C-alpha atoms as a PDB file:
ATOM      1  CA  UNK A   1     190.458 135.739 -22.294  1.00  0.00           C
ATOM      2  CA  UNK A   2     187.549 135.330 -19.329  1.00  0.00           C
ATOM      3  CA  UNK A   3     183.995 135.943 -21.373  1.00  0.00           C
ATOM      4  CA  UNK A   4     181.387 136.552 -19.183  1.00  0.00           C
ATOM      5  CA  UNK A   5     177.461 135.959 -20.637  1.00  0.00           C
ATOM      6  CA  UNK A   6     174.870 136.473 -18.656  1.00  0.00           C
ATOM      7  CA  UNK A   7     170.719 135.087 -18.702  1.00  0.00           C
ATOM      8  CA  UNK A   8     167.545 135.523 -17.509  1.00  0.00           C
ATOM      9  CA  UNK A   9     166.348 138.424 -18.909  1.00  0.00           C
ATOM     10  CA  UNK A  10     162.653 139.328 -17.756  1.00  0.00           C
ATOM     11  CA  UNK A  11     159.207 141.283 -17.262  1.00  0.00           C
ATOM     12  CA  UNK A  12     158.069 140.388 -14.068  1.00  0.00           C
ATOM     13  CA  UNK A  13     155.430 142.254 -11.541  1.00  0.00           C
ATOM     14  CA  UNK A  14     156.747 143.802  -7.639  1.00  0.00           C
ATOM     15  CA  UNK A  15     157.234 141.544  -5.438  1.00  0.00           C
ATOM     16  CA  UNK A  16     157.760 138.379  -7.897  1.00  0.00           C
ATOM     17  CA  UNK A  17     160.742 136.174  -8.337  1.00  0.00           C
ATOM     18  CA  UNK A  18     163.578 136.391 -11.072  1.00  0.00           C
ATOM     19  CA  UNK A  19     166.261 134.749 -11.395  1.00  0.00           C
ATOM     20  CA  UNK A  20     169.786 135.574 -13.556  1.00  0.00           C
ATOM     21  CA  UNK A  21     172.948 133.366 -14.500  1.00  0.00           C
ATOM     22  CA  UNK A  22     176.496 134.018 -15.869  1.00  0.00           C
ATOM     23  CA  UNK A  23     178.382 131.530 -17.623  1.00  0.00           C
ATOM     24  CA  UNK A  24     182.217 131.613 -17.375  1.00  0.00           C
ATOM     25  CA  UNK A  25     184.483 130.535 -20.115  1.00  0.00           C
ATOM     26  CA  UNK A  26     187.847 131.163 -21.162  1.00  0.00           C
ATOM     27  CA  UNK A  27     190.759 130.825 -18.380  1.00  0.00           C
ATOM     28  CA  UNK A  28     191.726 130.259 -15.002  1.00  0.00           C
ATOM     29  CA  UNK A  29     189.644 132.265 -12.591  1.00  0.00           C
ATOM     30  CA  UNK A  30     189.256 129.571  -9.681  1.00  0.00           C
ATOM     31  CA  UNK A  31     190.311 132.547  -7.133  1.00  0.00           C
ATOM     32  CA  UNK A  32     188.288 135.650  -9.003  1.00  0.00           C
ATOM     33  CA  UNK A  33     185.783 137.259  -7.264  1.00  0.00           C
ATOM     34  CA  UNK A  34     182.519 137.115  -8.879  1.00  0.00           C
ATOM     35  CA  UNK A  35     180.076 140.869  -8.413  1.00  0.00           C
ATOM     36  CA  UNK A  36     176.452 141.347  -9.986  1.00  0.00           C
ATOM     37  CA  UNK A  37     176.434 145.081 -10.627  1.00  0.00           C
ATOM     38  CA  UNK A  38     173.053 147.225 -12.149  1.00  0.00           C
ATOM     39  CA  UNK A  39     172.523 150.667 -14.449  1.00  0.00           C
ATOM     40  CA  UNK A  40     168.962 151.878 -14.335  1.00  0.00           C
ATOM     41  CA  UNK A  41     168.142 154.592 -17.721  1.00  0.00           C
ATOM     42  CA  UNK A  42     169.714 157.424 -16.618  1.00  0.00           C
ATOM     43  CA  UNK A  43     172.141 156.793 -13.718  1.00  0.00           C
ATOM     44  CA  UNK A  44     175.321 155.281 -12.887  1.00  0.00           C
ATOM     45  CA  UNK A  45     176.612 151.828 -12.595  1.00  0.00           C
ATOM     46  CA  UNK A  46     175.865 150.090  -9.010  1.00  0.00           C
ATOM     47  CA  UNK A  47     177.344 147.428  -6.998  1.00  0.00           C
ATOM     48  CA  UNK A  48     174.422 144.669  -6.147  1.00  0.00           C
ATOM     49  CA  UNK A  49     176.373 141.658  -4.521  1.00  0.00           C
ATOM     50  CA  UNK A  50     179.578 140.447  -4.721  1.00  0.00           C
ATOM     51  CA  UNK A  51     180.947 136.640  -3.906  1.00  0.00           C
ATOM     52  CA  UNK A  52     184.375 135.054  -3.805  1.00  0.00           C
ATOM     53  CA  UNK A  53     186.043 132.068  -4.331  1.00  0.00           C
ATOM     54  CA  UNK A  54     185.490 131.001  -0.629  1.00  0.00           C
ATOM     55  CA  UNK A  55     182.153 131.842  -0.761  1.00  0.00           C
ATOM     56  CA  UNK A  56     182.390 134.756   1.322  1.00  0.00           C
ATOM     57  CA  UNK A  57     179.190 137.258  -0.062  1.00  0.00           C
ATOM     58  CA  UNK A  58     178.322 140.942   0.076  1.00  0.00           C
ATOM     59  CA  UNK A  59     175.011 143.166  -0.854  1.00  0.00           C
ATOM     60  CA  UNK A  60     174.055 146.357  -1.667  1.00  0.00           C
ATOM     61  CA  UNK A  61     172.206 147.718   1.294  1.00  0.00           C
ATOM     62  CA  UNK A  62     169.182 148.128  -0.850  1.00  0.00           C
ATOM     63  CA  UNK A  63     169.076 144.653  -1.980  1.00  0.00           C
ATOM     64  CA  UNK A  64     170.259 142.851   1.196  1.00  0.00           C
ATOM     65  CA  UNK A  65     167.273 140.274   2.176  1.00  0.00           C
ATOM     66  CA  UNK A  66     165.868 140.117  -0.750  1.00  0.00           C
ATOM     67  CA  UNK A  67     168.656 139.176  -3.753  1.00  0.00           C
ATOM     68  CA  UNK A  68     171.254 135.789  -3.451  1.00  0.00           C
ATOM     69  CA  UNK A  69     174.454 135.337  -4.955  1.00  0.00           C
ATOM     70  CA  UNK A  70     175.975 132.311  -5.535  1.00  0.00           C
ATOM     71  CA  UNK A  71     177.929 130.391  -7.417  1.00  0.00           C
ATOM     72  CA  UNK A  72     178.614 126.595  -9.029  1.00  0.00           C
ATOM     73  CA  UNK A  73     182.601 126.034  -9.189  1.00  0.00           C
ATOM     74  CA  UNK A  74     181.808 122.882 -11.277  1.00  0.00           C
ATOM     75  CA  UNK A  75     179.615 124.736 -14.036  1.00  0.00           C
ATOM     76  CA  UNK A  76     181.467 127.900 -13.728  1.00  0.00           C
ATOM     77  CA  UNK A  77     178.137 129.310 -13.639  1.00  0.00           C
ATOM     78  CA  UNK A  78     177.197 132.268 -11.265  1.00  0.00           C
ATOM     79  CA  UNK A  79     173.468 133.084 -10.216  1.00  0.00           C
ATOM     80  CA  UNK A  80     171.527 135.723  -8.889  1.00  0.00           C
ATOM     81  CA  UNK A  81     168.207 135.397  -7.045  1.00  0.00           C
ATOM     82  CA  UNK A  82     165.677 137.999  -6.826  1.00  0.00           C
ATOM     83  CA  UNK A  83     162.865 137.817  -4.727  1.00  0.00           C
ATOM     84  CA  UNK A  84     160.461 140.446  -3.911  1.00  0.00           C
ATOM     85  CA  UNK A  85     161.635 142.455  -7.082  1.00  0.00           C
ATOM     86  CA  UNK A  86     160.317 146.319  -6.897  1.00  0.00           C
ATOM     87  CA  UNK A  87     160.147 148.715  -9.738  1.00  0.00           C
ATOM     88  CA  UNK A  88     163.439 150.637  -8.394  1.00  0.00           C
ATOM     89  CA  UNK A  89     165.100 147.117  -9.343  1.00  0.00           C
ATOM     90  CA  UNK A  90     164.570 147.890 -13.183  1.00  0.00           C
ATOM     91  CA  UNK A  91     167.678 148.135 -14.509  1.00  0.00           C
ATOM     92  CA  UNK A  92     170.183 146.412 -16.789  1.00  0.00           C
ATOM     93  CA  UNK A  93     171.750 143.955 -15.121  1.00  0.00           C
ATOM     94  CA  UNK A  94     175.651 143.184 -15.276  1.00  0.00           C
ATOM     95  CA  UNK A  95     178.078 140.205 -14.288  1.00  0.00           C
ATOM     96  CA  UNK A  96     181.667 141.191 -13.841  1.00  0.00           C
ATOM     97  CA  UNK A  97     185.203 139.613 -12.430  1.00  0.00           C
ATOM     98  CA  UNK A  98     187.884 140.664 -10.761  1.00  0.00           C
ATOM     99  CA  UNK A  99     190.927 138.880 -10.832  1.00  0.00           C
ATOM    100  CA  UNK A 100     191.310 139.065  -7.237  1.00  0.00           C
ATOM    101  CA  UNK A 101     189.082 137.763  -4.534  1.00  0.00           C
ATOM    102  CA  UNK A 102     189.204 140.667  -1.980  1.00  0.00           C
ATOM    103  CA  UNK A 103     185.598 142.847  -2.465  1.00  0.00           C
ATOM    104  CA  UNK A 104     185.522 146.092  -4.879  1.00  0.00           C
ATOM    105  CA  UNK A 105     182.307 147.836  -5.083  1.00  0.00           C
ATOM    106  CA  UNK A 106     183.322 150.313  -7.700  1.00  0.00           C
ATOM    107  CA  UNK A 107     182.757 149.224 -11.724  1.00  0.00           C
ATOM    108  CA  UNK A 108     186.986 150.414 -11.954  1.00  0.00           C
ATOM    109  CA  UNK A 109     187.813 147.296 -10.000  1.00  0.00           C
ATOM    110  CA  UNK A 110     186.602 145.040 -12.411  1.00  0.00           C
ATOM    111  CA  UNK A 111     188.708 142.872 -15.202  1.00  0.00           C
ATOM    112  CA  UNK A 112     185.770 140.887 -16.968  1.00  0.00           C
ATOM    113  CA  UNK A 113     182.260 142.123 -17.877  1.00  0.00           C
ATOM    114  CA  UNK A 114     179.175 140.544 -19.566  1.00  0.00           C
ATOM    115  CA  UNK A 115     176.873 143.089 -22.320  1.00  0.00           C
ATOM    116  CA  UNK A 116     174.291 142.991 -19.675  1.00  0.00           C
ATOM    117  CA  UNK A 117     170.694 141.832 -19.293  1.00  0.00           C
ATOM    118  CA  UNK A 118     167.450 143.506 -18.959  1.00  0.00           C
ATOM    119  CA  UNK A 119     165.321 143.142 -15.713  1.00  0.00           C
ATOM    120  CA  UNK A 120     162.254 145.125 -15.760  1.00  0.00           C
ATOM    121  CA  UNK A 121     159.935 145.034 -13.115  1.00  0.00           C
ATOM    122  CA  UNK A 122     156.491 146.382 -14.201  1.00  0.00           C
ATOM    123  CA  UNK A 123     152.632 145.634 -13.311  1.00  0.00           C
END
């Protein structure tokens, strides 16, 4: 069973720097594709980027320029960068597989999910 745990929880002020990791265990998921997804209090479940196992990435248009995905095969890590955080970015912060490596945007396309980390972006 893939477990998914994510880090980096934080306070930080607009326009500072945050960065989040999820740590892989528990099977074969060299050819997964890897998605950073966000709830804010009160609304839904959003895509925020998205990479594969080729390294291919994607980004919510409101984040594009400012977040990075990536990933580490070798530490079966996967990271998110933040930079120039807003307050619209607080939210709770999710990393999620798919056991496929073609994009989903949608929560429903997703196998694996981590319980989530709190990024709150405050002065």
């Amino acid at each position: 069973q893939v477990q998914l745990q994510e880090s980096g929880p934080g306070l930080v002020k607009p326009s500072q720097t945050l960065s989040l990791t999820c740590t892989v265990s528990g099977g074969a998921y060299q050819y997964y594709a890897w998605s950073w997804f966000r709830q804010a209090t009160g609304k839904e479940r959003e895509f925020v980027a998205v990479i594969n196992w080729s390294g291919t990435k994607d980004y919510a248009e409101s984040v594009k320029g400012r977040f990075t995905i990536s990933r580490d095969n070798a530490k079966n890590t996967v990271y998110l960068q933040m930079h120039s955080l807003k307050p619209e970015d607080t939210a709770i912060y999710y990393c999620a597989a798919r056991k496929v490596s073609n994009f989903d945007y949608t929560p429903s396309g997703y196998n694996y999910w981590g319980q989530g980390t709190q990024v709150t972006v405050s002065s």
